[in-house]
Amino acid sequence: MAKKDSIKKSVTHTTSNKIGHPINELISAVTTTYKDYINSLTPRLKLIDIFLTFLVLLGILQFAYVLLVGNFPFNAFLGGFISCVGQFVLTVSLRLQYNYENNSNNTRENIDQEIKEKNIEDVNETKVDIETAEASDMKPFKFVTPERAFGDFIFASLILHFVVFHFIN
Amino acid sequence: MVETKAQLKVLGVNIETVRLLLQVIIFISIAGAAISSRLFSVIRYESIIHEFDPWFNFRATKYLVTHSYYEFLNWFDDRTWYPLGRVTGGTLYPGLMVTSGIIWHTLREWFSLPVDIRNICVLLAPAFSGLTAISTYFLTKEMKDSNAGLLAAIFMGIAPGYISRSVAGSYDNEAIAITLLMATFYFWIKAMKIGSVFYGTLTALFYFYMVSAWGGYVFITNLIPLHIFVLILMGRYNHRLYTAYTTWYALGTLASMQIPFVGFLPIRSNDHMAALGVFGLLQLVAVGHYVKSKVPSKQFKGFLMVSLSLITILGVAGLFALTALGWIAPWTGRFYSLWDTNYAKIHIPIIASVSEHQPTAWPAFFFDTNMLIWLFPAGIYLCFQELRDEHVFVIIYGVLCSYFAGVMVRLMLTLTPIICVSAAIALSKLFDVYLNVVDIFKSDSLEDVKTDSKKSKSKVSSSSSASKSSKFIQLLSKAVVLLSFTFYLVYFVYHCTWVTSNAYSSPSVVLASRNPDGSQNIIDDYREAYYWLRMNTPEDAKVMAWWDYGYQIGGMADRTTLVDNNTWNNTHIATVGKAMCSSEDVAYDILKKHDVDYVLVIFGGLLGYSGDDINKFLWMVRISEGIWPDEIHERDYFTERGEYKVDADASKAMKDSLMYKMSYYRYTDLFNGRDGMDRVRNQAIPASQSPELDVVEEAFTSQNWIVRIYKVKDLDNIGRDLHSAAKFDKSSSQQTKRKRIIKKPSLDLRE
């Protein structure tokens, strides 16, 4: 997450110059985001994030080495670097699919609960439809269960590693 | 087609079963139609490879099945580009050959059907066209429903725009590329829709297969990022896009770099930078999306706009800077000529000289896709009406490809699939409304009428007396519309069959003409001459011909050539062009320096075959003028008044050129001493000025004088130059001048 945070910070920095929002507000925004992030961490997500940080560090290390020494076996560098990047995006995808805010399957009961509440509140059926539609729109991965997500992750990672080993030669 | 009701039963069978059965039958008939409509040339003539490029693919495939796969990848071909050779493993897309090799081995070892590799190569394109129809079905099913999918499948099966590149015997890369294009797009749409890493991986795998098969994979590499980019601009980002795109990009890019011909291009060339840029952008957008969900939206809006535009500008500026610094290769000429349509004509004559790289005329669009061309915009419009994420894809694909197909004839091929999909969407929307007769017969109490006949419907229910006639009128109007479109569909089938049969099913190796009584007269001069070369020349003889015939000579005559259709070395081609268009002495020097044994020219003057070397001659002049501007001037080959002539008025450079002499050598002998008539140029070759050849001698001329092969004479035994030797022979045989001149010759000192 280090990379993400740094990007975020730089981006917020530029905006603060451009738009001229009070800087305090932006800092508070960042802190609330950070707090939210800490709060939403489950052990599983924490594990994933540690792995992501490790991948980013590995990528940076390789890149620095190339900058220092030069890129003679270019395919080896690319193989190592892209395996970091590829594994990073695959893991981020897994994280997005695991994150219960995105995944409807974990929160099926919640949605049902909401619908029931809405039903009690107002009898109009169309409104409930709209609500459920919005809810499902909020959860992008309604077709992907966590188990499926993990299986996909393994499949994609295996292929990635096969190709990387082939490429490193 | 059939009204969707799970509990409905037809003749006591569940409707879903009937539907499945119908679909299977429809698929089988579509595949049957797609395959059988491509077999015209095989049935009429024989099962051979057509055109020029497929001959190399065929030769490479033969190499693959007679040697090991490992040897194929490391194949150094010393029978082409004679002094140089060609590293074939690193300069071809191996997907096509490997596919047919696998089919060959499978049939041989698993099914015990030992089929000749030539038949597999000939029939590969029809077989894959069936698969194309099926993948088009799945793609269109994602766009609309399976009804539209079936329509698109039948369109794709028989549309002449695709048939033109996939008839039996056209063993070209496009044969499997379009199938893979459709499959890749299908998996992409699927991955984008459900955000599945699995489908993203499948997209990457099919993308890899596509990269291994065709150079047009760059189209996918730019279309998918464009789709994502437009979706982001429309504010439709969600995490599904992230998972689908990043999976595809990370795996697909790495996989595409495994093809030796592609190498490091995906990170070094400008054609691939859009994908990388969108990959970076998507990371930032994902972070932004995350922040957005946590921070109150008010703060966020300005933040997003400014940061996004800033990043885009930075990215583009970085791209330009890297290109200027030379770290990233600029656009290649072939792609650049798509944007600047005059570029090729001015700078790279060899690209402009190919007839496929010309702009498309309007009739070609109607010719290639009969009724689909006017349903295509309607389909795009309907996509706009219901703008889901995948419809954006259809729109982008349609717009982009329409432009490309307008610029270049051969890119009609990539436009055809989207025309089929879009037309199928439009037509099935129409059928949805007008085939819906159930609503009319439903009892009037039901009010779930969706179509635009709603108003009349309500009237019907109010006045029961007028209901019957009004129902009849509704039915009639629907029937009229349906019948007219059924007529169009039937007519479409007729048109496609006619076009395929008449325009696209002629092997260019064999020329067919009709006798007055309707019987067929086949002109087989090419194979006659190539077979002569194969049988009557030493196995290491080098044949020089213009590059168009390089692959065919390599494939059919099995002799070493100097240049071929893979125009990777422009200077070498220009050397051949210079030898063809300069005088005998200059040409002989070049021929000897390149160890040429035979020179082959195509001459269509006797038969009226317009694609001969005299008509291509100006391109030879232009290409060699690009390298030797001091020695070759295009202007010299025209007459005083700027005409390109071969008769008595022809310019001196023209008459002295080796090509002219070889084409018209002894041509007037055919006409019993009168002037020879050139049926292509419609000009008379004067009998008195019949060209004489001193440095080459005629070795073979085919039956209709289409292929003429000359043998390069050896150096003179006693060291004279060949001109004076020929002159001496002539004067001694004619015995005319019996004069003696005793005079001291003016010679330099001997060294």
Coordinates of N, CA and C in Angstrom, one line a residue, chain B residues 534-674:
Chain B
R534 N 11.9 -26.8 -61.6 CA 12.2 -27.8 -60.6 C 12.9 -29.0 -61.2
M535 N 12.5 -29.4 -62.4 CA 13.0 -30.6 -63.0 C 14.3 -30.4 -63.8
N536 N 14.5 -29.3 -64.4 CA 15.5 -29.1 -65.4 C 16.7 -28.2 -65.0
T537 N 16.7 -27.8 -63.7 CA 17.8 -26.9 -63.3 C 18.5 -27.6 -62.2
P538 N 19.8 -27.3 -62.0 CA 20.5 -27.8 -60.8 C 19.8 -27.4 -59.5
E539 N 19.9 -28.2 -58.5 CA 19.2 -27.9 -57.3 C 19.6 -26.7 -56.5
D540 N 20.8 -26.2 -56.8 CA 21.2 -25.0 -56.1 C 21.2 -23.8 -57.1
A541 N 20.4 -23.8 -58.1 CA 20.3 -22.7 -59.0 C 19.6 -21.6 -58.4
K542 N 20.1 -20.3 -58.6 CA 19.5 -19.2 -58.1 C 18.6 -18.5 -59.1
V543 N 17.4 -18.2 -58.8 CA 16.5 -17.6 -59.7 C 16.2 -16.2 -59.3
M544 N 16.3 -15.3 -60.2 CA 16.0 -13.9 -59.9 C 14.6 -13.5 -60.6
A545 N 13.7 -13.1 -59.8 CA 12.4 -12.6 -60.3 C 12.0 -11.4 -59.4
W546 N 11.0 -10.7 -59.9 CA 10.5 -9.7 -59.0 C 9.9 -10.3 -57.8
W547 N 9.8 -9.5 -56.7 CA 9.5 -10.1 -55.4 C 8.2 -10.7 -55.3
D548 N 7.2 -10.3 -56.1 CA 5.9 -10.9 -56.1 C 5.9 -12.4 -56.2
Y549 N 6.8 -12.9 -57.0 CA 6.8 -14.4 -57.3 C 7.8 -15.1 -56.4
G550 N 8.4 -14.5 -55.5 CA 9.4 -15.1 -54.6 C 8.9 -16.3 -53.9
Y551 N 7.7 -16.2 -53.3 CA 7.2 -17.3 -52.5 C 6.8 -18.5 -53.4
Q552 N 6.2 -18.1 -54.5 CA 5.7 -19.2 -55.4 C 6.9 -20.0 -56.0
I553 N 8.0 -19.3 -56.3 CA 9.1 -20.0 -56.9 C 9.7 -20.9 -55.8
G554 N 9.8 -20.3 -54.6 CA 10.3 -21.2 -53.5 C 9.4 -22.3 -53.2
G555 N 8.1 -22.1 -53.3 CA 7.1 -23.2 -53.0 C 7.0 -24.2 -54.1
M556 N 6.9 -23.8 -55.3 CA 6.6 -24.7 -56.4 C 7.8 -25.2 -57.1
A557 N 8.7 -24.2 -57.4 CA 9.9 -24.6 -58.1 C 11.0 -25.2 -57.2
D558 N 10.9 -24.8 -55.9 CA 11.9 -25.3 -55.0 C 13.3 -24.8 -55.3
R559 N 13.4 -23.6 -55.7 CA 14.7 -23.1 -56.0 C 15.0 -21.8 -55.2
T560 N 16.3 -21.5 -55.1 CA 16.7 -20.4 -54.3 C 16.3 -19.1 -55.0
T561 N 15.7 -18.1 -54.2 CA 15.4 -16.9 -54.8 C 16.2 -15.7 -54.2
L562 N 16.2 -14.6 -54.9 CA 16.9 -13.4 -54.3 C 16.0 -12.6 -53.4
V563 N 14.8 -12.4 -53.9 CA 13.9 -11.6 -53.1 C 12.5 -12.3 -53.0
D564 N 11.8 -12.0 -52.0 CA 10.4 -12.6 -52.0 C 9.4 -11.7 -51.3
N565 N 8.2 -12.2 -51.1 CA 7.1 -11.3 -50.7 C 7.3 -10.7 -49.3
N566 N 8.2 -11.3 -48.5 CA 8.4 -10.7 -47.2 C 9.5 -9.6 -47.5
T567 N 9.0 -8.4 -47.6 CA 9.9 -7.3 -48.1 C 10.6 -6.7 -47.0
W568 N 11.5 -7.5 -46.4 CA 12.2 -6.9 -45.2 C 13.4 -6.2 -45.6
N569 N 14.0 -6.4 -46.7 CA 15.2 -5.7 -47.1 C 15.0 -4.9 -48.4
N570 N 14.7 -3.6 -48.2 CA 14.3 -2.8 -49.4 C 15.5 -2.7 -50.3
T571 N 16.7 -2.6 -49.9 CA 17.8 -2.4 -50.7 C 18.0 -3.6 -51.7
H572 N 17.8 -4.8 -51.1 CA 18.0 -6.0 -51.9 C 16.9 -6.0 -53.0
I573 N 15.7 -5.6 -52.7 CA 14.7 -5.5 -53.7 C 15.0 -4.5 -54.8
A574 N 15.6 -3.4 -54.3 CA 16.0 -2.3 -55.2 C 17.1 -2.8 -56.1
T575 N 18.0 -3.7 -55.6 CA 19.0 -4.2 -56.5 C 18.4 -5.1 -57.6
V576 N 17.4 -5.9 -57.3 CA 16.8 -6.7 -58.3 C 16.1 -5.7 -59.3
G577 N 15.4 -4.7 -58.8 CA 14.8 -3.7 -59.6 C 15.8 -3.0 -60.6
K578 N 16.9 -2.7 -60.0 CA 17.9 -2.1 -60.9 C 18.4 -3.0 -62.0
A579 N 18.6 -4.3 -61.6 CA 19.0 -5.2 -62.7 C 18.0 -5.3 -63.8
M580 N 16.7 -5.2 -63.4 CA 15.6 -5.4 -64.4 C 15.5 -4.1 -65.2
C581 N 15.8 -3.0 -64.7 CA 15.5 -1.8 -65.4 C 16.7 -1.1 -66.0
S582 N 17.9 -1.7 -65.9 CA 19.0 -1.0 -66.5 C 19.5 -1.9 -67.7
S583 N 20.5 -1.3 -68.4 CA 20.9 -2.0 -69.7 C 21.6 -3.3 -69.4
E584 N 21.9 -4.0 -70.4 CA 22.4 -5.4 -70.3 C 23.7 -5.4 -69.5
D585 N 24.6 -4.5 -69.8 CA 25.9 -4.5 -69.2 C 25.8 -4.3 -67.7
V586 N 25.1 -3.3 -67.3 CA 24.9 -3.0 -65.9 C 24.3 -4.2 -65.2
A587 N 23.2 -4.7 -65.9 CA 22.5 -5.8 -65.3 C 23.3 -7.1 -65.2
Y588 N 24.2 -7.3 -66.2 CA 25.0 -8.5 -66.1 C 26.0 -8.5 -65.0
D589 N 26.5 -7.3 -64.7 CA 27.4 -7.1 -63.6 C 26.6 -7.5 -62.3
I590 N 25.4 -7.0 -62.1 CA 24.6 -7.3 -60.9 C 24.3 -8.8 -60.8
L591 N 23.9 -9.4 -62.0 CA 23.6 -10.8 -62.0 C 24.7 -11.6 -61.6
K592 N 25.9 -11.3 -62.1 CA 27.1 -12.1 -61.8 C 27.5 -12.0 -60.4
K593 N 27.4 -10.7 -59.9 CA 27.8 -10.5 -58.5 C 26.9 -11.2 -57.5
H594 N 25.6 -11.5 -57.9 CA 24.7 -12.2 -57.0 C 24.6 -13.7 -57.4
D595 N 25.4 -14.2 -58.2 CA 25.4 -15.6 -58.5 C 24.1 -16.1 -59.2
V596 N 23.5 -15.2 -59.9 CA 22.2 -15.6 -60.5 C 22.4 -16.5 -61.7
D597 N 21.6 -17.6 -61.7 CA 21.6 -18.5 -62.8 C 20.5 -18.3 -63.8
Y598 N 19.3 -18.0 -63.3 CA 18.2 -17.9 -64.1 C 17.4 -16.6 -63.8
V599 N 16.9 -16.0 -64.8 CA 16.0 -14.8 -64.6 C 14.6 -15.2 -65.1
L600 N 13.6 -14.8 -64.3 CA 12.3 -15.2 -64.7 C 11.4 -13.9 -64.8
V601 N 10.8 -13.8 -65.9 CA 9.8 -12.7 -66.1 C 8.5 -13.2 -66.4
I602 N 7.5 -12.4 -66.0 CA 6.1 -12.7 -66.4 C 5.7 -11.8 -67.5
F603 N 5.1 -12.3 -68.6 CA 4.8 -11.5 -69.7 C 3.4 -11.9 -70.2
G604 N 2.5 -10.9 -70.1 CA 1.1 -11.2 -70.5 C 0.7 -10.7 -71.8
G605 N 1.6 -10.2 -72.6 CA 1.3 -9.6 -73.9 C 0.5 -10.4 -74.9
L606 N 0.9 -11.7 -74.9 CA 0.2 -12.6 -75.9 C -1.2 -12.9 -75.5
L607 N -1.5 -13.0 -74.2 CA -2.7 -13.5 -73.8 C -3.7 -12.4 -73.2
G608 N -3.1 -11.2 -73.0 CA -3.9 -10.2 -72.4 C -4.0 -10.3 -70.9
Y609 N -2.9 -10.8 -70.3 CA -2.9 -11.0 -68.8 C -2.3 -9.8 -68.2
S610 N -3.1 -9.0 -67.5 CA -2.6 -7.6 -67.3 C -1.6 -7.5 -66.1
G611 N -1.6 -8.6 -65.2 CA -0.7 -8.5 -64.1 C 0.7 -8.9 -64.4
D612 N 1.3 -8.4 -65.5 CA 2.6 -8.9 -65.8 C 3.7 -7.9 -65.4
D613 N 4.9 -8.3 -65.7 CA 6.0 -7.5 -65.2 C 6.2 -6.1 -65.9
I614 N 5.7 -6.0 -67.1 CA 5.8 -4.7 -67.8 C 4.9 -3.7 -67.1
N615 N 3.8 -4.2 -66.6 CA 2.9 -3.2 -65.9 C 3.4 -2.9 -64.5
K616 N 4.2 -3.8 -64.0 CA 4.8 -3.6 -62.6 C 6.1 -2.9 -62.8
F617 N 6.5 -2.7 -64.0 CA 7.9 -2.2 -64.3 C 8.2 -0.9 -63.6
L618 N 7.2 0.0 -63.6 CA 7.4 1.4 -63.1 C 7.7 1.3 -61.6
W619 N 7.1 0.3 -60.9 CA 7.4 0.2 -59.5 C 8.9 -0.2 -59.3
M620 N 9.3 -1.1 -60.2 CA 10.8 -1.5 -60.1 C 11.6 -0.2 -60.2
V621 N 11.3 0.6 -61.2 CA 12.1 1.8 -61.5 C 12.0 2.7 -60.2
R622 N 10.8 2.9 -59.7 CA 10.7 3.8 -58.5 C 11.5 3.3 -57.3
I623 N 11.3 2.0 -57.1 CA 12.0 1.5 -55.9 C 13.5 1.5 -56.0
S624 N 14.0 1.3 -57.2 CA 15.5 1.4 -57.4 C 15.9 2.8 -57.5
E625 N 15.1 3.7 -57.9 CA 15.4 5.1 -58.0 C 15.6 5.6 -56.5
G626 N 14.8 5.1 -55.6 CA 15.0 5.5 -54.2 C 16.4 5.2 -53.7
I627 N 17.1 4.2 -54.2 CA 18.4 3.8 -53.7 C 19.5 4.4 -54.5
W628 N 19.3 4.4 -55.9 CA 20.3 4.9 -56.8 C 19.8 6.1 -57.6
P629 N 19.6 7.2 -57.0 CA 19.0 8.3 -57.7 C 19.9 8.8 -58.9
D630 N 21.2 8.5 -58.8 CA 22.0 9.0 -59.9 C 21.9 8.2 -61.2
E631 N 21.6 6.9 -61.0 CA 21.7 6.0 -62.1 C 20.3 5.7 -62.8
I632 N 19.3 5.7 -62.0 CA 18.0 5.4 -62.5 C 17.1 6.6 -62.4
H633 N 16.5 7.0 -63.5 CA 15.6 8.1 -63.4 C 14.2 7.7 -64.0
E634 N 13.2 7.9 -63.3 CA 11.9 7.4 -63.8 C 11.5 8.1 -65.1
R635 N 12.0 9.3 -65.2 CA 11.6 10.1 -66.4 C 12.1 9.5 -67.7
D636 N 13.3 8.8 -67.6 CA 13.9 8.2 -68.8 C 13.0 7.1 -69.4
Y637 N 12.1 6.6 -68.7 CA 11.3 5.5 -69.2 C 10.0 5.9 -69.9
F638 N 9.8 7.2 -69.9 CA 8.7 7.7 -70.6 C 9.1 8.3 -71.9
T639 N 8.1 8.4 -72.8 CA 8.5 9.1 -74.1 C 8.6 10.6 -73.9
E640 N 8.9 11.2 -75.0 CA 9.1 12.7 -74.9 C 7.8 13.4 -74.3
R641 N 6.7 12.8 -74.7 CA 5.4 13.5 -74.2 C 5.0 12.9 -72.9
G642 N 5.8 12.2 -72.2 CA 5.5 11.7 -70.9 C 4.5 10.5 -70.9
E643 N 4.6 9.7 -72.0 CA 3.7 8.5 -72.1 C 4.6 7.3 -71.8
Y644 N 3.9 6.3 -71.2 CA 4.6 5.0 -70.9 C 4.2 4.1 -72.1
K645 N 5.2 3.9 -73.0 CA 4.9 3.1 -74.2 C 5.9 2.1 -74.4
V646 N 5.5 1.0 -75.1 CA 6.4 -0.1 -75.4 C 6.6 -0.2 -76.9
D647 N 5.9 0.5 -77.7 CA 6.0 0.3 -79.2 C 7.2 1.1 -79.7
A648 N 7.1 1.4 -81.0 CA 8.3 2.1 -81.7 C 8.7 3.4 -81.0
D649 N 7.7 4.1 -80.4 CA 8.0 5.3 -79.7 C 8.7 5.2 -78.4
A650 N 8.8 4.0 -77.9 CA 9.3 3.8 -76.5 C 10.7 4.5 -76.4
S651 N 10.9 4.9 -75.2 CA 12.2 5.7 -74.9 C 13.4 4.7 -75.0
K652 N 14.5 5.3 -75.1 CA 15.8 4.5 -75.3 C 16.0 3.7 -74.0
A653 N 15.9 4.3 -72.9 CA 16.1 3.6 -71.6 C 15.2 2.4 -71.5
M654 N 14.0 2.6 -72.0 CA 13.0 1.5 -71.9 C 13.4 0.4 -72.8
K655 N 13.8 0.7 -74.0 CA 14.2 -0.4 -75.0 C 15.5 -1.1 -74.6
D656 N 16.3 -0.3 -73.9 CA 17.6 -1.0 -73.5 C 17.5 -1.8 -72.2
S657 N 16.4 -1.6 -71.5 CA 16.3 -2.3 -70.2 C 16.1 -3.8 -70.4
L658 N 16.7 -4.5 -69.4 CA 16.7 -5.9 -69.5 C 15.3 -6.5 -69.5
M659 N 14.4 -5.8 -68.7 CA 13.0 -6.3 -68.6 C 12.3 -6.2 -70.0
Y660 N 12.5 -5.1 -70.7 CA 11.9 -4.9 -72.0 C 12.4 -6.0 -72.9
K661 N 13.7 -6.2 -72.9 CA 14.3 -7.1 -73.9 C 13.8 -8.5 -73.6
M662 N 13.8 -8.9 -72.3 CA 13.4 -10.2 -72.0 C 11.9 -10.5 -72.2
S663 N 11.1 -9.5 -72.1 CA 9.7 -9.7 -72.3 C 9.4 -9.8 -73.8
Y664 N 10.1 -9.0 -74.6 CA 9.7 -9.0 -76.0 C 10.7 -9.7 -76.9
Y665 N 11.6 -10.5 -76.3 CA 12.5 -11.2 -77.1 C 11.8 -12.2 -78.0
R666 N 12.1 -12.2 -79.3 CA 11.5 -13.0 -80.3 C 10.0 -13.0 -80.3
Y667 N 9.4 -11.9 -79.8 CA 8.0 -11.9 -79.7 C 7.4 -11.7 -81.1
T668 N 8.1 -10.9 -81.9 CA 7.5 -10.7 -83.3 C 7.6 -11.9 -84.2
D669 N 8.5 -12.9 -83.8 CA 8.5 -14.1 -84.6 C 7.2 -14.8 -84.6
L670 N 6.4 -14.6 -83.6 CA 5.1 -15.2 -83.6 C 4.2 -14.7 -84.6
F671 N 4.5 -13.5 -85.1 CA 3.5 -12.8 -86.1 C 4.0 -12.9 -87.5
N672 N 4.9 -13.8 -87.8 CA 5.4 -14.0 -89.2 C 6.0 -12.7 -89.8
G673 N 6.8 -12.1 -89.0 CA 7.5 -10.9 -89.6 C 6.7 -9.6 -89.5
R674 N 5.5 -9.7 -89.2 CA 4.7 -8.4 -89.1 C 4.9 -7.9 -87.7

